[in-house]
CSV table of C-alpha atoms in Angstrom, one decimal:
chain,number,residue,atom,x,y,z
A,1,UNK,CA,-89.4,5.0,-3.7
A,2,UNK,CA,-88.5,3.0,-5.7
A,3,UNK,CA,-88.6,3.2,-10.1
A,4,UNK,CA,-92.4,1.9,-11.2
A,5,UNK,CA,-90.5,0.5,-14.0
A,6,UNK,CA,-87.3,-1.6,-12.9
A,7,UNK,CA,-88.0,-1.4,-9.3
A,8,UNK,CA,-84.2,-1.3,-8.7
A,9,UNK,CA,-83.2,2.7,-8.8
A,10,UNK,CA,-85.3,5.3,-7.0
A,11,UNK,CA,-87.9,7.5,-9.1
A,12,UNK,CA,-86.7,10.7,-10.6
A,13,UNK,CA,-89.9,12.0,-12.1
A,14,UNK,CA,-93.7,12.4,-11.3
A,15,UNK,CA,-94.1,9.4,-13.3
A,16,UNK,CA,-92.4,7.5,-10.7
A,17,UNK,CA,-89.8,6.0,-13.8
A,18,UNK,CA,-86.4,6.5,-12.4
A,19,UNK,CA,-83.7,8.5,-15.2
A,20,UNK,CA,-83.0,5.5,-17.1
A,21,UNK,CA,-86.2,4.1,-17.7
A,22,UNK,CA,-87.5,7.6,-18.8
A,23,UNK,CA,-84.7,7.8,-21.1
A,24,UNK,CA,-85.3,4.5,-22.5
A,25,UNK,CA,-88.6,5.0,-22.8
A,26,UNK,CA,-88.8,8.4,-24.3
A,27,UNK,CA,-86.2,7.1,-27.2
A,28,UNK,CA,-89.1,4.8,-29.4
A,29,UNK,CA,-91.3,8.1,-29.4
A,30,UNK,CA,-88.2,10.2,-31.0
A,31,UNK,CA,-87.6,7.7,-33.2
A,32,UNK,CA,-91.3,6.9,-34.6
A,33,UNK,CA,-91.9,10.7,-35.2
A,34,UNK,CA,-89.4,11.0,-38.0
A,35,UNK,CA,-90.6,7.4,-39.1
A,36,UNK,CA,-93.9,8.8,-39.6
A,37,UNK,CA,-93.4,12.3,-41.3
A,38,UNK,CA,-91.2,10.2,-44.0
A,39,UNK,CA,-91.9,10.2,-47.5
A,40,UNK,CA,-93.6,7.1,-49.3
A,41,UNK,CA,-90.5,6.6,-51.3
A,42,UNK,CA,-88.4,6.2,-47.9
A,43,UNK,CA,-87.4,2.2,-47.8
A,44,UNK,CA,-88.6,-0.2,-45.1
A,45,UNK,CA,-85.3,-1.2,-44.6
A,46,UNK,CA,-84.3,2.5,-43.1
A,47,UNK,CA,-87.5,1.9,-41.0
A,48,UNK,CA,-86.3,-1.2,-39.5
A,49,UNK,CA,-82.9,-0.3,-36.6
A,50,UNK,CA,-85.3,1.9,-35.0
A,51,UNK,CA,-88.3,-0.4,-34.8
A,52,UNK,CA,-85.4,-3.1,-33.9
A,53,UNK,CA,-83.8,-0.8,-31.1
A,54,UNK,CA,-82.6,-2.4,-28.1
A,55,UNK,CA,-84.4,-0.9,-24.6
A,56,UNK,CA,-81.3,1.2,-23.4
A,57,UNK,CA,-79.5,2.2,-26.5
A,58,UNK,CA,-79.0,6.0,-26.7
A,59,UNK,CA,-81.3,8.1,-28.9
A,60,UNK,CA,-79.3,9.5,-31.6
A,61,UNK,CA,-78.4,6.6,-32.7
A,62,UNK,CA,-82.0,5.2,-33.1
A,63,UNK,CA,-83.4,8.9,-34.9
A,64,UNK,CA,-80.3,8.7,-37.8
A,65,UNK,CA,-80.7,5.0,-38.6
A,66,UNK,CA,-84.7,5.9,-39.0
A,67,UNK,CA,-83.9,8.9,-41.0
A,68,UNK,CA,-85.9,8.5,-44.4
A,69,UNK,CA,-84.8,8.6,-47.7
A,70,UNK,CA,-84.8,11.7,-50.1
A,71,UNK,CA,-87.6,11.0,-52.1
A,72,UNK,CA,-87.7,10.9,-55.5
A,73,UNK,CA,-90.9,12.7,-58.0
A,74,UNK,CA,-91.7,11.4,-61.7
A,75,UNK,CA,-90.5,14.8,-63.2
A,76,UNK,CA,-87.4,13.9,-62.0
A,77,UNK,CA,-86.9,10.4,-62.4
A,78,UNK,CA,-87.8,10.8,-65.6
A,79,UNK,CA,-84.4,11.8,-67.2
A,80,UNK,CA,-82.9,8.8,-65.0
A,81,UNK,CA,-84.7,6.4,-66.3
A,82,UNK,CA,-84.3,7.7,-70.1
A,83,UNK,CA,-80.9,7.3,-69.4
A,84,UNK,CA,-81.2,3.7,-68.1
A,85,UNK,CA,-83.2,2.4,-71.2
A,86,UNK,CA,-80.9,4.7,-73.5
A,87,UNK,CA,-77.9,2.1,-71.9
A,88,UNK,CA,-79.8,-0.9,-72.2
A,89,UNK,CA,-80.5,-0.1,-75.9
A,90,UNK,CA,-76.4,0.5,-76.7
A,91,UNK,CA,-75.7,-2.5,-75.0
A,92,UNK,CA,-78.0,-5.0,-76.6
A,93,UNK,CA,-78.1,-5.0,-80.4
A,94,UNK,CA,-81.0,-4.1,-82.4
A,95,UNK,CA,-83.1,-7.0,-83.8
A,96,UNK,CA,-83.5,-6.2,-87.6
A,97,UNK,CA,-86.8,-5.1,-88.9
A,98,UNK,CA,-89.1,-7.6,-90.5
A,99,UNK,CA,-90.1,-7.1,-93.3
A,100,UNK,CA,-93.8,-9.2,-94.8
A,101,UNK,CA,-94.0,-10.3,-97.9
A,102,UNK,CA,-96.4,-7.6,-99.1
A,103,UNK,CA,-94.0,-5.3,-98.6
A,104,UNK,CA,-91.9,-6.5,-101.6
A,105,UNK,CA,-95.0,-6.2,-104.1
A,106,UNK,CA,-94.9,-3.3,-106.8
A,107,UNK,CA,-98.0,-2.1,-108.8
A,108,UNK,CA,-97.4,-3.4,-112.8
A,109,UNK,CA,-100.0,-0.7,-113.3
A,110,UNK,CA,-98.3,1.8,-114.3
A,111,UNK,CA,-95.8,-0.2,-116.8
A,112,UNK,CA,-99.4,-2.1,-118.2
A,113,UNK,CA,-100.2,1.6,-119.5
A,114,UNK,CA,-97.1,2.4,-121.1
A,115,UNK,CA,-97.0,-1.2,-122.7
A,116,UNK,CA,-100.7,-0.6,-124.0
A,117,UNK,CA,-100.4,2.4,-125.2
A,118,UNK,CA,-97.6,1.9,-127.4
A,119,UNK,CA,-98.6,-1.5,-128.4
A,120,UNK,CA,-101.6,0.5,-129.7
A,121,UNK,CA,-99.0,2.8,-131.9
A,122,UNK,CA,-97.6,-0.4,-133.0
A,123,UNK,CA,-101.5,-1.2,-134.4
A,124,UNK,CA,-101.2,1.8,-135.4
A,125,UNK,CA,-97.9,1.5,-137.7
A,126,UNK,CA,-99.0,-2.2,-139.0
A,127,UNK,CA,-101.9,-0.6,-140.2
A,128,UNK,CA,-99.9,1.9,-142.5
A,129,UNK,CA,-97.8,-0.8,-143.4
A,130,UNK,CA,-100.8,-2.9,-144.6
A,131,UNK,CA,-101.2,0.3,-146.6
A,132,UNK,CA,-98.0,0.4,-148.2
A,133,UNK,CA,-98.1,-2.8,-148.6
A,134,UNK,CA,-101.5,-3.4,-150.8
A,135,UNK,CA,-99.8,0.3,-152.3
A,136,UNK,CA,-97.1,-1.4,-153.8
A,137,UNK,CA,-99.0,-4.8,-155.1
A,138,UNK,CA,-102.0,-2.3,-157.1
A,139,UNK,CA,-99.5,-0.2,-158.7
A,140,UNK,CA,-97.5,-3.4,-160.3
A,141,UNK,CA,-101.0,-5.1,-161.2
A,142,UNK,CA,-102.2,-1.4,-162.5
A,143,UNK,CA,-99.3,-1.4,-164.3
A,144,UNK,CA,-99.5,-4.9,-165.5
A,145,UNK,CA,-102.9,-3.8,-167.1
A,146,UNK,CA,-101.2,-1.1,-168.9
A,147,UNK,CA,-98.5,-3.6,-170.8
A,148,UNK,CA,-101.8,-5.0,-172.5
A,149,UNK,CA,-100.3,-8.9,-171.8
A,150,UNK,CA,-96.7,-8.4,-173.1
A,151,UNK,CA,-95.3,-8.7,-170.0
A,152,UNK,CA,-93.9,-5.1,-169.0
A,153,UNK,CA,-94.9,-3.1,-166.8
A,154,UNK,CA,-95.6,0.7,-166.7
A,155,UNK,CA,-95.5,2.5,-164.2
A,156,UNK,CA,-94.7,6.7,-163.9
A,157,UNK,CA,-91.8,6.8,-161.8
A,158,UNK,CA,-92.8,9.6,-159.5
A,159,UNK,CA,-96.1,6.4,-158.2
A,160,UNK,CA,-92.8,4.0,-157.9
A,161,UNK,CA,-91.4,6.8,-155.9
A,162,UNK,CA,-94.1,7.3,-153.9
A,163,UNK,CA,-94.5,3.9,-153.2
A,164,UNK,CA,-91.4,3.3,-152.5
A,165,UNK,CA,-91.1,6.1,-149.5
A,166,UNK,CA,-94.0,5.0,-147.7
A,167,UNK,CA,-93.0,1.2,-148.1
A,168,UNK,CA,-89.9,2.0,-146.4
A,169,UNK,CA,-91.3,4.6,-144.1
A,170,UNK,CA,-93.9,2.3,-142.6
A,171,UNK,CA,-90.9,-0.1,-141.9
A,172,UNK,CA,-88.8,2.6,-140.2
A,173,UNK,CA,-91.8,3.1,-137.9
A,174,UNK,CA,-92.7,-0.7,-137.3
A,175,UNK,CA,-89.2,-1.0,-136.3
A,176,UNK,CA,-89.1,1.7,-134.1
A,177,UNK,CA,-92.5,1.4,-132.3
A,178,UNK,CA,-91.9,-2.3,-132.0
A,179,UNK,CA,-88.7,-1.6,-130.0
A,180,UNK,CA,-90.7,0.7,-127.9
A,181,UNK,CA,-93.2,-1.8,-126.9
A,182,UNK,CA,-91.1,-4.3,-126.6
A,183,UNK,CA,-88.6,-2.3,-123.8
A,184,UNK,CA,-91.9,-1.4,-121.8
A,185,UNK,CA,-93.1,-5.1,-122.0
A,186,UNK,CA,-90.0,-6.8,-120.3
A,187,UNK,CA,-90.1,-4.2,-117.4
A,188,UNK,CA,-93.7,-5.1,-117.0
A,189,UNK,CA,-93.0,-8.3,-117.2
A,190,UNK,CA,-90.2,-8.5,-115.1
A,191,UNK,CA,-92.0,-6.9,-112.8
A,192,UNK,CA,-95.3,-9.6,-112.4
A,193,UNK,CA,-93.0,-12.4,-112.6
A,194,UNK,CA,-91.1,-10.5,-109.4
A,195,UNK,CA,-94.6,-10.0,-107.9
A,196,UNK,CA,-95.1,-14.1,-108.5
A,197,UNK,CA,-92.6,-14.8,-106.8
A,198,UNK,CA,-94.0,-13.5,-103.4
A,199,UNK,CA,-97.7,-15.1,-104.2
A,200,UNK,CA,-96.2,-18.7,-105.1
A,201,UNK,CA,-92.6,-19.8,-105.7
A,202,UNK,CA,-93.7,-22.9,-106.3
A,203,UNK,CA,-95.7,-22.2,-109.0
A,204,UNK,CA,-92.6,-20.7,-111.2
A,205,UNK,CA,-90.9,-23.6,-113.2
A,206,UNK,CA,-87.7,-20.8,-113.9
A,207,UNK,CA,-85.7,-18.2,-111.9
A,208,UNK,CA,-87.0,-15.1,-112.3
A,209,UNK,CA,-83.8,-14.0,-114.4
A,210,UNK,CA,-85.0,-15.7,-116.8
A,211,UNK,CA,-88.4,-13.7,-117.8
A,212,UNK,CA,-85.9,-10.9,-119.7
A,213,UNK,CA,-83.5,-14.0,-120.6
A,214,UNK,CA,-85.9,-16.4,-122.1
A,215,UNK,CA,-86.7,-14.4,-124.9
A,216,UNK,CA,-83.0,-14.1,-126.3
A,217,UNK,CA,-82.4,-18.0,-126.5
A,218,UNK,CA,-82.1,-18.9,-130.1
A,219,UNK,CA,-84.6,-21.7,-130.8
A,220,UNK,CA,-85.6,-22.0,-127.1
A,221,UNK,CA,-87.2,-18.3,-127.0
A,222,UNK,CA,-90.3,-19.8,-128.9
A,223,UNK,CA,-91.5,-21.4,-125.7
A,224,UNK,CA,-89.5,-19.9,-122.7
A,225,UNK,CA,-91.5,-17.2,-122.3
A,226,UNK,CA,-94.8,-18.9,-122.5
A,227,UNK,CA,-93.8,-21.0,-120.1
A,228,UNK,CA,-92.4,-18.5,-117.6
A,229,UNK,CA,-96.1,-16.5,-118.3
A,230,UNK,CA,-97.7,-19.7,-117.2
A,231,UNK,CA,-95.7,-19.9,-113.8
A,232,UNK,CA,-96.8,-16.1,-113.3
A,233,UNK,CA,-100.6,-16.9,-114.7
A,234,UNK,CA,-101.3,-19.4,-112.2
A,235,UNK,CA,-99.6,-17.7,-109.4
A,236,UNK,CA,-101.7,-14.5,-110.0
A,237,UNK,CA,-104.7,-16.3,-109.5
A,238,UNK,CA,-107.3,-15.1,-106.8
A,239,UNK,CA,-107.4,-17.0,-103.7
A,240,UNK,CA,-109.7,-17.8,-101.1
A,241,UNK,CA,-109.7,-17.1,-97.5
A,242,UNK,CA,-109.2,-20.5,-96.8
A,243,UNK,CA,-106.5,-20.9,-99.3
A,244,UNK,CA,-107.9,-22.5,-102.1
A,245,UNK,CA,-107.1,-20.6,-105.8
A,246,UNK,CA,-109.9,-19.7,-108.7
A,247,UNK,CA,-109.3,-21.5,-111.2
A,248,UNK,CA,-108.7,-19.2,-114.2
A,249,UNK,CA,-108.2,-19.9,-118.4
A,250,UNK,CA,-105.2,-19.8,-120.0
A,251,UNK,CA,-107.0,-18.6,-123.0
A,252,UNK,CA,-105.7,-14.8,-123.1
A,253,UNK,CA,-101.9,-16.4,-122.7
A,254,UNK,CA,-102.3,-18.7,-125.3
A,255,UNK,CA,-104.2,-16.2,-127.5
A,256,UNK,CA,-101.3,-13.5,-127.7
A,257,UNK,CA,-98.6,-16.5,-127.3
A,258,UNK,CA,-99.9,-18.1,-130.8
A,259,UNK,CA,-100.4,-14.8,-132.5
A,260,UNK,CA,-96.8,-13.5,-131.7
A,261,UNK,CA,-95.2,-16.6,-132.8
A,262,UNK,CA,-97.3,-16.5,-135.7
A,263,UNK,CA,-96.6,-13.3,-137.4
A,264,UNK,CA,-92.8,-13.5,-135.9
A,265,UNK,CA,-92.3,-16.8,-137.8
A,266,UNK,CA,-94.6,-15.5,-141.0
A,267,UNK,CA,-93.3,-12.3,-141.0
A,268,UNK,CA,-89.9,-13.2,-141.0
A,269,UNK,CA,-90.2,-15.6,-144.4
A,270,UNK,CA,-92.6,-12.8,-146.0
A,271,UNK,CA,-89.7,-10.4,-145.7
A,272,UNK,CA,-86.9,-13.2,-147.1
A,273,UNK,CA,-89.6,-13.5,-150.1
A,274,UNK,CA,-90.1,-10.1,-151.0
A,275,UNK,CA,-86.3,-9.2,-150.6
A,276,UNK,CA,-85.6,-11.9,-153.2
A,277,UNK,CA,-88.4,-11.1,-155.5
A,278,UNK,CA,-87.5,-9.6,-158.7
A,279,UNK,CA,-90.3,-10.0,-161.7
A,280,UNK,CA,-93.6,-8.3,-160.8
A,281,UNK,CA,-95.6,-11.2,-160.2
A,282,UNK,CA,-93.3,-11.9,-158.1
A,283,UNK,CA,-93.5,-9.2,-156.3
A,284,UNK,CA,-97.3,-8.6,-155.6
A,285,UNK,CA,-97.1,-12.2,-154.1
A,286,UNK,CA,-94.7,-11.2,-151.2
A,287,UNK,CA,-96.6,-8.1,-150.8
A,288,UNK,CA,-99.2,-9.9,-150.3
A,289,UNK,CA,-97.5,-12.0,-147.8
A,290,UNK,CA,-96.5,-8.8,-146.2
A,291,UNK,CA,-99.8,-7.7,-145.3
A,292,UNK,CA,-100.7,-11.3,-144.2
A,293,UNK,CA,-97.6,-10.6,-141.7
A,294,UNK,CA,-98.7,-7.3,-140.6
A,295,UNK,CA,-102.0,-8.2,-140.0
A,296,UNK,CA,-100.9,-11.0,-137.7
A,297,UNK,CA,-98.6,-8.5,-135.7
A,298,UNK,CA,-101.9,-6.3,-135.2
A,299,UNK,CA,-104.0,-9.5,-133.6
A,300,UNK,CA,-100.7,-10.3,-131.8
A,301,UNK,CA,-100.3,-6.5,-130.5
A,302,UNK,CA,-104.3,-6.4,-130.0
A,303,UNK,CA,-104.2,-9.9,-127.7
A,304,UNK,CA,-100.8,-8.8,-126.0
A,305,UNK,CA,-103.0,-5.7,-125.0
A,306,UNK,CA,-105.7,-8.2,-123.9
A,307,UNK,CA,-102.9,-10.4,-121.8
A,308,UNK,CA,-101.4,-7.5,-119.9
A,309,UNK,CA,-104.7,-5.9,-118.5
A,310,UNK,CA,-105.9,-9.0,-117.7
A,311,UNK,CA,-103.1,-9.9,-116.0
A,312,UNK,CA,-102.6,-6.6,-114.4
A,313,UNK,CA,-105.7,-7.0,-113.1
A,314,UNK,CA,-105.4,-10.9,-111.8
A,315,UNK,CA,-102.1,-9.3,-109.9
A,316,UNK,CA,-104.0,-6.4,-107.8
A,317,UNK,CA,-106.6,-8.5,-106.8
A,318,UNK,CA,-104.6,-11.1,-105.6
A,319,UNK,CA,-102.4,-8.6,-103.6
A,320,UNK,CA,-105.9,-7.0,-102.3
A,321,UNK,CA,-106.4,-10.7,-100.7
A,322,UNK,CA,-103.5,-10.7,-98.3
A,323,UNK,CA,-102.2,-14.0,-97.7
A,324,UNK,CA,-99.0,-14.6,-99.4
A,325,UNK,CA,-97.1,-18.1,-99.1
A,326,UNK,CA,-93.9,-17.6,-97.3
A,327,UNK,CA,-91.8,-19.6,-99.5
A,328,UNK,CA,-91.0,-16.4,-101.8
A,329,UNK,CA,-87.2,-16.2,-102.7
A,330,UNK,CA,-85.3,-13.2,-103.0
């Protein structure tokens, strides 16, 4: 009886097939079993030789070609993935962190509080100076009245010494408090100028360094700081969400600057006249000028407090808006 498959060789089994045909039929079954039990991670390429095995090929090569790749669990793959990511990061340069303009802003509130406190102390020292000036003038005026028009001044030596001590002490206190307030004010002025550069650099008429240097330029120092303060004021005006800016009056800036310049100029003139005074009437007139100068200094301190508080408040509101132009210069 011939093979039921090839029809050329005699059958050798109960299925009616010859030995070679039976072996060929058994090979696909043997290779299909490992392919079906392979892990999900086995590649399709490893199963392809088993599927494409030609009839007549030996079973052993078919089984070895279809053997699955080792399965990789997620836990064991994690260290390999981390090492690969680390190699990628080491090979590629890291990009610099972007710093938003808001992160460059620094609050001027603490400095503003220090300036306000020191300006109040300056005003108190000026009040003591006013009292010393009035005391000198009153003492000389009473001495003239005691002279009965003879031109001589009758003043008790102890009272004269007390008047001189009070006047000198008030002058030293004025100098020390003014120096401390000036240092704190310059630190605050530098801070708000730096913030204004972020708010709107185009609104600044001068470079940031002039916020300090402008005060020490002879003659030009009478208007350079005012010009810088105007740019800071305009840049700190609150903006709406559409980018429009609120109109804010410059009256606090002008009042502060006007009284400060007036007190500085008038105080220098009054001081020179007091130093040159020799006659009783000249001393009395010079003391009267010193009273006016000290009162102007008090007014300048008050308006400076209003200016500092208002500008600090404006910058806080401006920073809260969160809209910053990208043309800031650092």
